[in-house]
């Protein structure tokens, strides 16, 4: 396609809406808006009704009619022209214009075509309607960027980077338009789950419905090239299906269950059993005793298999998906592909996915952690060396050098693939994370068992700091434990940093583990903050819960511990959770504490793994 042809296409596209703006009765395609002056929908208290124009979803269904979708998108563009005093509506106009073009072209769109849509749309809004407010701050810079000549990957990174800059300024919708142009997966950013929403769910049902509709159209646009749905979006489609069922649209709700099930079965290892139960229950209710479709039988088979062969890994998956599904292809790195065989997914998190693996040379079982490369990746230089490494790789190399601590996971080697960093880690077998261990013991560990576990975690934290590494996210979920031997290992250095004596002014760890000095002053020192997290961990081990529920309680520092705790255990927790960071104990103070010096009876503790729980054989 020549540039002249592209300009002609976009000109015709814009002219179409200019003409409709003059001649069409906007109320014929509205979604229940009253007067423009009120700006309030008469359907705010309902999610769906017969009066609201039908959305032709589910869009990934074989029943979907493309012409109905195109009419819906065109109507959304026209609706936007009714409320152009609103800057958000202006952005919606650009969004729908872009999606209209992508869907018309079946996903085969050049970036420069999107630039022309932005330029033409901006000119149309400014000259024809004279209602453009602050769109020049994002629209023109993005359009100019799209016109630059750069390799495809670099161009995409630059677009995503601009979106990140907009997001940092609070321009969520503008950031989303950048991500849409870059074809980013939903859920790849915390704020990029529902188009036009900043990570929080809309308060009004009508706004929620419209956000889901916008996002589903984007999911469809992505599927034109990938052939797949968006894993992180399935929970919202489930919400939509439930609301449709409540409103009496049972057939459409069942169609949504069908497409949700198809996506779930594609990523089944990443989906919680609770999510399977939810979709199965809704589907059964909608069927009303009719014959079950094949996809429902497959969901039930998956659930029954899990209940028979539980592996304690369910807590590692979110309801439907916590992050965008990582399409990991080992063949992208020949050396890695020759040396290792990749197995099932073990878990996932904000920093990557972890797979079971086998080293081909000797059959050693390993864990393979895969980090998708991103323009925002940070690199650091290990003290004494000259080359920069990804933060997590560098920190793991530092803590893995001999002599190694058995309570810190060891990095065996790593690979730099075109799109991923691949880390080969030791894999303790059997194991589960410490939160799961406590849960399956009813969150009730004796001081004897807690002491055995906590001593090892202190050793791990001390080892990291001695190696110049600040873990910054010590919590039960980041500690693996062998339930047969009680040996623990600290994992996941994705929030870590180099340890320094200076004050820190940024924090990457889990919010509930923030020390009071960070909550109050947004600054902290590394080791005292680590000791604070150790105090929280010990409290969790012996009490079964955390002492603080919010920032106010963290600052107040009031501790309410179980009455049957020993005085020495109570004292150690209180010392570690000292509000004044200067008065918290050192690692040596903790190791020398009287609680660790207590003599206990020689009591053996045995655990046995059963399908759905850990059963304690001998009580303590």
Coordinates of C-alpha atoms in Angstrom, one line a residue:
X1 CA 0.0 0.0 0.0
X2 CA 1.4 3.4 -1.0
X3 CA 1.4 6.4 1.3
X4 CA -1.1 8.1 -1.1
X5 CA -3.4 5.1 -0.8
X6 CA -3.1 5.2 3.0
X7 CA -3.9 8.9 3.1
X8 CA -6.9 8.4 0.8
X9 CA -8.2 5.6 3.0
X10 CA -7.9 7.6 6.2
X11 CA -9.3 10.7 4.6
X12 CA -12.4 8.8 3.5
X13 CA -12.6 7.3 7.0
X14 CA -12.7 10.7 8.7
X15 CA -14.9 12.2 6.1
X16 CA -17.5 9.5 6.8
X17 CA -17.8 10.6 10.4
X18 CA -17.7 14.3 9.5
X19 CA -20.7 13.8 7.3
X20 CA -22.5 11.6 9.8
X21 CA -21.9 14.2 12.5
X22 CA -23.8 16.8 10.4
X23 CA -26.7 14.6 9.3
X24 CA -27.3 11.7 11.7
X25 CA -29.7 11.7 14.6
X26 CA -27.3 10.8 17.4
X27 CA -30.1 9.7 19.7
X28 CA -30.8 6.8 17.5
X29 CA -27.5 5.2 18.5
X30 CA -27.1 6.4 22.1
X31 CA -26.7 4.1 25.1
X32 CA -29.4 5.8 27.2
X33 CA -27.7 9.2 27.7
X34 CA -30.2 11.9 28.6
X35 CA -29.3 15.5 27.7
X36 CA -25.6 16.4 27.1
X37 CA -26.0 19.0 29.9
X38 CA -26.8 16.4 32.6
X39 CA -24.2 13.9 31.4
X40 CA -25.9 11.2 33.6
X41 CA -27.2 7.9 32.2
X42 CA -30.7 7.0 33.1
X43 CA -29.4 3.4 33.3
X44 CA -26.7 4.0 35.9
X45 CA -28.4 1.6 38.3
X46 CA -28.6 -1.3 35.9
X47 CA -26.0 -3.2 33.9
X48 CA -28.1 -4.3 30.9
X49 CA -31.6 -3.9 29.6
X50 CA -33.6 -4.2 26.3
X51 CA -33.2 -0.4 25.7
X52 CA -29.4 -0.5 25.7
X53 CA -28.1 -1.3 22.2
X54 CA -26.9 -4.8 22.0
X55 CA -23.1 -5.5 22.1
X56 CA -22.4 -8.3 19.5
X57 CA -20.4 -10.3 22.0
X58 CA -18.9 -12.6 22.7
X59 CA -16.6 -11.5 19.9
X60 CA -14.5 -14.6 19.9
X61 CA -17.5 -16.8 19.3
X62 CA -18.0 -18.5 16.0
X63 CA -21.5 -16.9 16.1
X64 CA -20.2 -13.4 16.0
X65 CA -21.2 -11.3 12.9
X66 CA -18.4 -9.0 11.8
X67 CA -20.8 -6.5 10.2
X68 CA -22.6 -6.2 13.6
X69 CA -19.4 -5.4 15.3
X70 CA -18.4 -2.8 12.7
X71 CA -21.8 -1.1 13.2
X72 CA -21.3 -1.1 16.9
X73 CA -17.9 0.5 16.7
X74 CA -19.2 3.2 14.2
X75 CA -22.0 3.9 16.6
X76 CA -19.5 4.3 19.5
X77 CA -17.6 6.9 17.4
X78 CA -20.8 8.8 16.8
X79 CA -21.7 8.7 20.4
X80 CA -18.4 10.3 21.3
X81 CA -19.3 13.3 19.1
X82 CA -22.2 14.1 21.5
X83 CA -20.0 14.8 24.5
X84 CA -16.8 16.3 23.1
X85 CA -16.6 18.8 25.9
X86 CA -15.3 15.9 28.0
X87 CA -11.5 15.2 27.4
X88 CA -12.1 11.5 28.2
X89 CA -14.7 11.3 25.5
X90 CA -12.3 12.8 23.0
X91 CA -9.8 10.1 23.8
X92 CA -12.6 7.5 23.4
X93 CA -13.2 8.9 20.0
X94 CA -9.6 8.3 19.1
X95 CA -9.7 4.8 20.6
X96 CA -12.8 3.8 18.7
X97 CA -11.5 5.3 15.4
X98 CA -8.3 3.3 15.8
X99 CA -10.2 0.1 16.6
X100 CA -12.5 0.7 13.7
X101 CA -9.6 0.8 11.3
X102 CA -7.8 -2.2 12.8
X103 CA -11.0 -4.4 12.6
X104 CA -11.8 -3.3 9.1
X105 CA -8.4 -4.3 8.0
X106 CA -8.5 -7.6 9.9
X107 CA -5.5 -6.6 12.0
X108 CA -3.2 -5.9 9.0
X109 CA -2.4 -2.3 9.8
X110 CA 0.8 -0.3 9.4
X111 CA 1.7 2.0 12.3
X112 CA 1.8 5.0 10.0
X113 CA -1.9 4.4 9.2
X114 CA -2.6 4.9 12.9
X115 CA -0.6 8.1 12.8
X116 CA -2.8 9.4 10.0
X117 CA -5.9 8.6 12.0
X118 CA -4.5 10.6 15.0
X119 CA -3.5 13.6 12.8
X120 CA -6.8 13.6 10.9
X121 CA -8.9 13.1 14.0
X122 CA -7.1 15.9 15.9
X123 CA -7.7 18.2 13.0
X124 CA -11.3 17.2 12.7
X125 CA -12.0 17.8 16.4
X126 CA -10.2 21.1 16.4
X127 CA -11.4 22.6 13.1
X128 CA -14.9 21.2 12.7
X129 CA -16.1 21.1 16.3
X130 CA -13.6 23.4 18.0
X131 CA -13.8 21.3 21.1
X132 CA -10.3 19.9 21.7
X133 CA -8.9 20.1 25.2
X134 CA -5.3 19.1 26.0
X135 CA -5.3 16.4 23.4
X136 CA -2.2 18.0 21.9
X137 CA -0.2 16.9 25.0
X138 CA -0.5 13.3 23.9
X139 CA -2.1 12.9 20.5
X140 CA 0.4 14.9 18.4
X141 CA 3.5 13.5 20.2
X142 CA 2.2 10.0 19.7
X143 CA 1.4 10.6 16.0
X144 CA 4.8 12.1 15.4
X145 CA 6.4 9.1 17.1
X146 CA 4.5 6.7 14.8
X147 CA 5.8 8.5 11.8
X148 CA 9.5 8.0 12.7
X149 CA 11.6 5.5 10.8
X150 CA 12.9 2.8 13.2
X151 CA 13.1 -1.0 13.3
X152 CA 9.9 -2.6 14.4
X153 CA 11.0 -3.7 17.8
X154 CA 12.6 -0.4 18.7
X155 CA 9.5 1.4 17.4
X156 CA 7.3 -0.7 19.6
X157 CA 9.5 -0.1 22.7
X158 CA 9.4 3.6 22.1
X159 CA 5.6 3.6 21.9
X160 CA 5.3 1.6 25.1
X161 CA 7.8 4.0 26.8
X162 CA 5.6 6.9 25.8
X163 CA 2.6 5.1 27.2
X164 CA 4.5 4.6 30.5
X165 CA 5.3 8.3 30.6
X166 CA 1.7 9.2 30.1
X167 CA 0.7 6.7 32.8
X168 CA 3.1 8.3 35.2
X169 CA 1.4 11.7 34.6
X170 CA -2.0 10.1 35.4
X171 CA -3.1 10.1 31.7
X172 CA -4.4 6.6 31.8
X173 CA -6.5 6.6 28.7
X174 CA -3.7 8.2 26.6
X175 CA -1.4 5.5 28.0
X176 CA -3.8 2.8 27.0
X177 CA -4.0 4.2 23.4
X178 CA -0.2 3.8 23.2
X179 CA -0.4 0.3 24.5
X180 CA -3.2 -0.5 22.0
X181 CA -1.1 0.8 19.1
X182 CA 1.8 -1.3 20.4
X183 CA -0.5 -4.4 20.6
X184 CA 0.4 -5.0 24.3
X185 CA -1.3 -7.9 26.1
X186 CA -3.9 -7.1 28.6
X187 CA -2.6 -7.4 32.2
X188 CA 1.0 -6.7 31.1
X189 CA 0.7 -3.5 33.2
X190 CA -1.2 -3.2 36.5
X191 CA -3.2 -0.3 34.9
X192 CA -3.8 -2.1 31.6
X193 CA -6.6 -4.5 32.4
X194 CA -9.7 -2.5 31.3
X195 CA -9.4 0.0 28.6
X196 CA -9.9 3.5 29.9
X197 CA -9.7 2.5 33.6
X198 CA -6.7 3.1 35.8
X199 CA -6.7 -0.3 37.6
X200 CA -9.7 0.4 39.7
X201 CA -13.1 -1.0 38.8
X202 CA -15.7 1.7 37.7
X203 CA -18.2 2.6 40.4
X204 CA -21.3 2.7 38.1
X205 CA -22.5 -0.5 36.4
X206 CA -23.0 1.3 33.1
X207 CA -19.4 2.4 33.2
X208 CA -18.3 -1.1 34.0
X209 CA -20.2 -2.5 31.1
X210 CA -18.8 0.0 28.6
X211 CA -15.2 -0.6 29.9
X212 CA -15.7 -4.4 29.4
X213 CA -17.1 -3.8 25.9
X214 CA -14.1 -1.5 24.9
X215 CA -11.7 -4.1 26.2
X216 CA -13.4 -7.0 24.5
X217 CA -13.1 -5.2 21.1
X218 CA -9.4 -4.8 21.8
X219 CA -9.1 -8.5 22.7
X220 CA -10.8 -9.3 19.4
X221 CA -8.4 -7.0 17.5
X222 CA -5.4 -8.8 19.0
X223 CA -6.9 -12.1 18.2
X224 CA -7.0 -11.3 14.5
X225 CA -3.2 -11.8 14.5
X226 CA -2.7 -14.2 17.5
X227 CA -5.7 -16.4 17.2
X228 CA -6.1 -16.4 21.0
X229 CA -8.0 -14.5 23.6
X230 CA -6.4 -12.5 26.4
X231 CA -5.9 -14.6 29.5
X232 CA -6.0 -11.7 31.9
X233 CA -9.4 -10.6 30.6
X234 CA -11.4 -13.8 31.2
X235 CA -12.4 -12.8 34.8
X236 CA -14.0 -9.6 33.4
X237 CA -15.9 -11.6 30.7
X238 CA -17.1 -13.9 33.6
X239 CA -18.4 -10.8 35.4
X240 CA -20.1 -9.7 32.2
X241 CA -21.7 -13.2 31.7
X242 CA -23.0 -13.1 35.3
X243 CA -24.6 -9.7 34.7
X244 CA -26.1 -10.8 31.4
X245 CA -27.6 -13.8 33.2
X246 CA -29.1 -11.5 35.9
X247 CA -30.7 -9.4 33.2
X248 CA -32.3 -12.4 31.5
X249 CA -29.9 -12.7 28.6
X250 CA -29.2 -16.4 29.3
X251 CA -28.2 -17.5 25.8
X252 CA -25.7 -14.7 25.4
X253 CA -24.3 -15.4 28.9
X254 CA -23.9 -19.1 28.0
X255 CA -22.0 -18.1 24.8
X256 CA -19.6 -16.1 27.0
X257 CA -19.1 -19.2 29.2
X258 CA -18.2 -21.1 26.0
X259 CA -15.4 -18.7 25.0
X260 CA -14.2 -18.3 28.6
X261 CA -13.9 -22.1 28.8
X262 CA -12.0 -22.3 25.6
X263 CA -9.4 -19.8 26.9
X264 CA -9.2 -21.5 30.3
X265 CA -8.5 -24.9 28.7
X266 CA -5.7 -23.3 26.7
X267 CA -4.0 -22.0 29.9
X268 CA -5.3 -24.6 32.3
X269 CA -2.1 -24.8 34.5
X270 CA -2.4 -21.1 35.3
X271 CA -6.1 -21.1 36.4
X272 CA -7.3 -21.7 40.0
X273 CA -9.7 -24.5 40.8
X274 CA -12.0 -21.8 42.3
X275 CA -12.3 -20.3 38.8
X276 CA -13.1 -23.6 37.3
X277 CA -15.9 -24.1 39.8
X278 CA -17.3 -20.6 39.2
X279 CA -17.5 -21.1 35.4
X280 CA -18.9 -24.6 35.8
X281 CA -21.6 -23.5 38.2
X282 CA -22.7 -20.6 36.0
X283 CA -22.8 -22.8 33.0
X284 CA -24.8 -25.5 34.7
X285 CA -27.3 -22.9 35.9
X286 CA -27.7 -21.5 32.4
X287 CA -28.1 -24.9 30.8
X288 CA -31.0 -25.7 33.1
X289 CA -30.7 -29.5 32.8
X290 CA -30.0 -29.5 29.0
X291 CA -27.2 -31.8 27.7
X292 CA -23.8 -30.6 28.6
X293 CA -21.5 -29.4 25.8
X294 CA -18.1 -30.9 25.4
X295 CA -16.2 -27.9 26.8
X296 CA -18.1 -28.1 30.1
X297 CA -17.3 -31.8 30.4
X298 CA -13.6 -31.0 29.9
X299 CA -13.7 -28.3 32.6
X300 CA -15.3 -30.8 35.0
X301 CA -12.7 -33.4 34.2
X302 CA -9.9 -30.9 34.9
X303 CA -11.5 -30.1 38.2
X304 CA -11.9 -33.7 39.2
X305 CA -8.4 -34.5 38.3
X306 CA -7.1 -31.7 40.5
X307 CA -9.1 -32.8 43.4
X308 CA -7.7 -36.3 43.1
X309 CA -4.1 -35.1 42.5
X310 CA -3.7 -31.9 44.4
X311 CA -0.2 -30.5 44.4
X312 CA -0.5 -27.5 46.7
X313 CA 0.2 -25.1 43.8
X314 CA -3.3 -23.7 43.5
X315 CA -2.5 -20.7 45.6
X316 CA 0.2 -19.7 43.1
X317 CA -2.4 -19.0 40.4
X318 CA -4.9 -16.1 40.5
X319 CA -8.6 -16.7 39.7
X320 CA -8.2 -16.6 36.0
X321 CA -4.7 -15.2 35.3
X322 CA -2.6 -12.8 37.3
X323 CA -0.4 -11.7 34.5
X324 CA -0.4 -11.9 30.7
X325 CA 0.2 -15.5 29.7
X326 CA 3.8 -15.9 28.8
X327 CA 4.2 -17.7 25.4
X328 CA 7.7 -19.1 26.1
X329 CA 9.4 -20.9 23.2
X330 CA 12.6 -22.6 24.3
X331 CA 13.8 -22.9 20.7
X332 CA 14.4 -19.2 20.7
X333 CA 17.7 -19.9 22.4
X334 CA 19.5 -22.9 20.8
X335 CA 22.0 -23.5 23.6
X336 CA 19.3 -23.5 26.3
X337 CA 17.1 -25.8 24.1
X338 CA 19.9 -28.3 23.8
X339 CA 20.8 -28.4 27.5
X340 CA 17.3 -28.3 29.2
X341 CA 13.9 -29.8 28.7
X342 CA 11.0 -27.6 29.9
X343 CA 8.1 -29.2 31.7
X344 CA 4.9 -27.9 33.3
X345 CA 4.4 -24.4 34.8
X346 CA 5.0 -24.3 38.5
X347 CA 4.0 -20.8 39.3
X348 CA 3.9 -17.2 38.1
X349 CA 4.2 -13.7 39.5
X350 CA 4.7 -10.1 38.7
X351 CA 8.3 -10.8 37.7
X352 CA 8.0 -13.9 35.5
X353 CA 6.9 -17.5 35.1
X354 CA 8.6 -20.6 36.6
X355 CA 8.6 -24.0 34.9
X356 CA 9.7 -27.4 36.0
X357 CA 12.8 -28.5 34.0
X358 CA 15.4 -31.2 33.6
X359 CA 19.1 -30.8 32.7
X360 CA 19.6 -33.2 29.8
X361 CA 23.2 -34.0 30.7
X362 CA 22.5 -35.7 34.0
X363 CA 18.7 -35.6 34.5
X364 CA 18.9 -33.1 37.4
X365 CA 15.6 -31.5 38.1
X366 CA 15.7 -27.7 38.1
X367 CA 13.4 -24.7 38.1
X368 CA 13.4 -22.5 35.0
X369 CA 12.4 -18.9 35.6
X370 CA 11.6 -17.0 32.5
X371 CA 11.5 -13.2 32.5
X372 CA 10.0 -11.4 29.5
X373 CA 12.2 -8.6 28.4
X374 CA 10.8 -5.1 28.7
X375 CA 11.9 -1.6 27.9
X376 CA 11.7 -0.8 31.6
X377 CA 14.1 -3.5 32.7
X378 CA 16.7 -2.3 35.1
X379 CA 20.4 -3.3 35.0
X380 CA 23.0 -3.1 37.7
X381 CA 26.7 -3.7 37.9
X382 CA 28.0 -6.2 40.5
X383 CA 30.6 -4.4 42.6
X384 CA 34.1 -5.2 41.3
X385 CA 32.8 -6.0 37.8
X386 CA 32.3 -3.9 34.7
X387 CA 29.4 -5.4 32.8
X388 CA 25.7 -4.7 33.6
X389 CA 23.2 -7.5 34.3
X390 CA 19.5 -7.6 34.9
X391 CA 18.8 -6.9 38.6
X392 CA 17.5 -10.3 39.6
X393 CA 20.2 -12.1 37.7
X394 CA 23.0 -10.0 39.3
X395 CA 21.6 -10.4 42.8
X396 CA 21.3 -14.1 42.4
X397 CA 24.8 -14.4 41.1
X398 CA 26.0 -12.5 44.2
X399 CA 24.2 -14.7 46.7
X400 CA 25.1 -18.0 44.8
X401 CA 28.9 -17.6 44.9
X402 CA 30.7 -20.1 47.1
X403 CA 30.4 -20.7 49.9
X404 CA 26.7 -20.9 49.3
X405 CA 24.0 -20.7 51.9
X406 CA 21.6 -23.7 51.8
X407 CA 18.7 -21.4 52.8
X408 CA 19.0 -19.3 49.7
X409 CA 17.9 -20.6 46.3
X410 CA 21.0 -21.1 44.1
X411 CA 21.3 -19.7 40.5
X412 CA 23.0 -22.5 38.5
X413 CA 23.3 -20.5 35.2
X414 CA 21.3 -18.1 33.0
X415 CA 20.7 -17.4 29.3
X416 CA 20.0 -14.2 27.4
X417 CA 17.4 -15.1 24.7
X418 CA 16.1 -12.5 22.2
X419 CA 12.9 -11.9 24.2
X420 CA 13.6 -13.4 27.6
X421 CA 16.0 -13.8 30.4
X422 CA 16.1 -17.5 31.4
X423 CA 17.4 -18.4 34.9
X424 CA 18.2 -22.0 35.9
X425 CA 17.6 -22.4 39.6
X426 CA 17.9 -25.3 42.0
X427 CA 14.6 -27.0 42.6
X428 CA 14.0 -28.5 46.1
X429 CA 11.8 -31.6 46.0
X430 CA 9.3 -31.8 47.6
X431 CA 8.5 -28.2 48.5
X432 CA 5.8 -25.7 48.8
X433 CA 5.8 -22.0 49.9
X434 CA 5.7 -21.2 53.5
X435 CA 2.2 -19.7 53.3
X436 CA 0.9 -22.9 51.9
X437 CA 2.7 -24.9 54.6
X438 CA 1.1 -22.8 57.4
X439 CA -2.3 -22.9 55.7
X440 CA -2.3 -26.7 55.5
X441 CA -1.3 -26.8 59.2
X442 CA -4.3 -24.5 60.1
X443 CA -2.0 -21.5 60.6
X444 CA -1.0 -23.0 63.9
X445 CA 2.7 -23.9 64.2
X446 CA 4.2 -24.6 67.6
X447 CA 7.1 -22.4 68.7
X448 CA 9.4 -25.4 68.2
X449 CA 8.6 -25.7 64.5
X450 CA 8.5 -21.9 64.1
X451 CA 11.9 -21.6 65.7
X452 CA 13.4 -24.1 63.3
X453 CA 12.0 -22.3 60.3
X454 CA 12.7 -18.7 61.5
X455 CA 16.3 -19.5 62.3
X456 CA 16.9 -20.5 58.7
X457 CA 15.2 -17.4 57.3
X458 CA 17.4 -15.2 59.5
X459 CA 20.4 -17.1 58.2
X460 CA 19.2 -16.5 54.6
X461 CA 18.6 -12.8 55.2
X462 CA 22.0 -12.4 56.9
X463 CA 23.8 -14.2 54.0
X464 CA 22.2 -11.9 51.5
X465 CA 23.2 -8.8 53.3
X466 CA 26.8 -10.1 53.8
X467 CA 26.9 -10.6 50.0
X468 CA 25.7 -7.0 49.5
X469 CA 22.2 -7.9 48.5
X470 CA 19.0 -6.4 49.9
X471 CA 16.1 -8.9 49.2
X472 CA 13.4 -6.4 50.1
X473 CA 10.5 -8.8 49.9
X474 CA 10.8 -11.4 52.6
X475 CA 7.4 -13.0 53.1
X476 CA 5.9 -16.5 53.4
X477 CA 5.1 -16.6 49.7
X478 CA 8.8 -16.1 48.9
X479 CA 10.1 -18.9 51.1
X480 CA 10.1 -22.5 50.0
X481 CA 10.0 -25.3 52.6
X482 CA 10.5 -29.0 52.3
X483 CA 7.6 -30.3 54.5
X484 CA 9.5 -33.5 55.3
X485 CA 12.7 -31.9 56.5
X486 CA 11.6 -28.3 57.3
X487 CA 14.6 -27.0 55.3
X488 CA 13.7 -23.6 53.8
X489 CA 15.0 -21.5 50.9
X490 CA 14.5 -17.8 50.2
X491 CA 13.5 -17.2 46.6
X492 CA 12.4 -14.4 44.2
X493 CA 14.9 -11.5 44.2
X494 CA 12.8 -9.5 41.7
X495 CA 12.2 -6.7 44.2
X496 CA 15.8 -6.6 45.4
X497 CA 18.6 -4.1 45.1
X498 CA 22.3 -3.7 46.0
X499 CA 22.7 -3.2 49.8
X500 CA 24.1 0.2 50.6
X501 CA 24.7 2.2 53.8
X502 CA 22.9 5.2 52.4
X503 CA 19.2 5.8 52.8
X504 CA 16.7 4.3 50.3
X505 CA 14.0 6.5 48.8
X506 CA 12.1 3.9 46.8
X507 CA 10.5 0.6 47.8
X508 CA 9.6 -2.3 45.6
X509 CA 8.4 -4.8 48.2
X510 CA 4.9 -5.9 49.1
X511 CA 2.9 -2.9 50.7
X512 CA 1.8 -4.8 53.8
X513 CA 5.4 -5.4 54.8
X514 CA 6.4 -1.7 54.6
X515 CA 8.3 -0.5 57.7
X516 CA 6.8 2.5 59.5
X517 CA 9.7 4.8 58.5
X518 CA 8.7 4.2 54.8
X519 CA 5.0 4.8 55.5
X520 CA 5.8 8.0 57.4
X521 CA 8.8 9.5 55.6
X522 CA 9.2 7.5 52.3
X523 CA 12.7 6.5 53.3
X524 CA 14.4 3.7 55.1
X525 CA 17.7 1.8 55.7
X526 CA 18.1 -1.7 54.2
X527 CA 19.0 -3.8 57.2
X528 CA 16.5 -2.3 59.7
X529 CA 13.7 -2.7 57.1
X530 CA 14.7 -6.3 56.6
X531 CA 14.5 -6.9 60.4
X532 CA 11.0 -5.4 60.4
X533 CA 9.9 -8.0 57.7
X534 CA 11.5 -10.8 59.8
X535 CA 9.4 -9.6 62.8
X536 CA 6.2 -9.8 60.7
X537 CA 7.2 -13.2 59.5
X538 CA 7.8 -14.6 63.0
X539 CA 4.5 -13.1 64.2
X540 CA 2.7 -14.9 61.3
X541 CA 4.4 -18.2 62.1
X542 CA 3.4 -18.3 65.7
X543 CA 0.1 -16.4 65.6
X544 CA -1.3 -17.4 62.2
X545 CA -1.8 -13.8 61.1
X546 CA -0.1 -10.5 60.6
X547 CA -0.3 -7.9 63.4
X548 CA -1.1 -4.9 61.1
X549 CA -3.9 -4.5 58.6
X550 CA -3.2 -1.1 57.2
X551 CA -0.7 1.8 57.2
X552 CA -2.3 3.5 60.2
X553 CA -1.8 0.3 62.3
X554 CA 1.8 0.0 61.0
X555 CA 2.5 3.6 62.2
X556 CA 0.7 3.1 65.5
X557 CA 2.7 -0.1 66.2
X558 CA 0.2 -1.7 68.7
X559 CA 0.9 -5.4 68.9
X560 CA -1.8 -7.9 70.0
X561 CA -0.1 -11.3 70.3
X562 CA -1.5 -14.7 71.4
X563 CA -1.6 -15.0 75.2
X564 CA 0.0 -18.4 75.3
X565 CA 3.2 -17.3 73.5
X566 CA 6.4 -17.7 75.6
X567 CA 7.8 -14.4 77.0
X568 CA 11.0 -14.9 75.0
X569 CA 9.2 -15.3 71.7
X570 CA 7.0 -12.3 72.5
X571 CA 10.2 -10.3 73.3
X572 CA 11.8 -11.2 70.0
X573 CA 8.8 -10.2 67.9
X574 CA 8.5 -6.9 69.8
X575 CA 12.2 -6.1 69.3
X576 CA 12.0 -6.8 65.5
X577 CA 8.9 -4.7 65.2
X578 CA 10.3 -1.7 67.1
X579 CA 8.8 1.5 65.6
X580 CA 12.2 3.3 65.8
X581 CA 14.4 1.7 63.2
X582 CA 17.5 2.7 65.1
X583 CA 16.6 0.5 68.0
X584 CA 15.8 -2.7 66.1
X585 CA 18.2 -5.6 66.6
X586 CA 21.0 -6.6 64.3
X587 CA 21.1 -10.1 62.7
X588 CA 23.6 -11.1 65.4
X589 CA 21.3 -9.8 68.1
X590 CA 18.5 -12.0 66.7
X591 CA 20.7 -15.0 66.4
X592 CA 21.9 -14.6 70.0
X593 CA 18.4 -14.0 71.4
X594 CA 17.4 -16.2 74.3
X595 CA 14.4 -17.7 72.3
X596 CA 16.9 -19.6 70.2
X597 CA 18.9 -20.7 73.2
X598 CA 16.0 -22.5 74.9
X599 CA 16.4 -26.2 75.4
X600 CA 13.5 -28.3 74.2
X601 CA 12.6 -31.9 74.6
X602 CA 13.9 -34.3 71.9
X603 CA 10.6 -34.5 70.1
X604 CA 10.4 -35.8 66.5
X605 CA 8.0 -34.2 64.1
X606 CA 6.8 -36.1 61.0
X607 CA 4.7 -34.8 58.1
X608 CA 3.2 -36.8 55.3
X609 CA 1.9 -35.4 51.9
X610 CA -1.6 -36.4 51.1
X611 CA -3.7 -35.2 48.0
X612 CA -5.2 -32.1 49.5
X613 CA -3.4 -31.3 52.8
X614 CA -0.4 -31.9 55.0
X615 CA -1.3 -34.1 58.0
X616 CA 0.7 -33.9 61.1
X617 CA 1.5 -37.4 62.4
X618 CA 2.9 -36.4 65.8
X619 CA 1.7 -33.4 67.7
X620 CA 4.3 -31.2 69.4

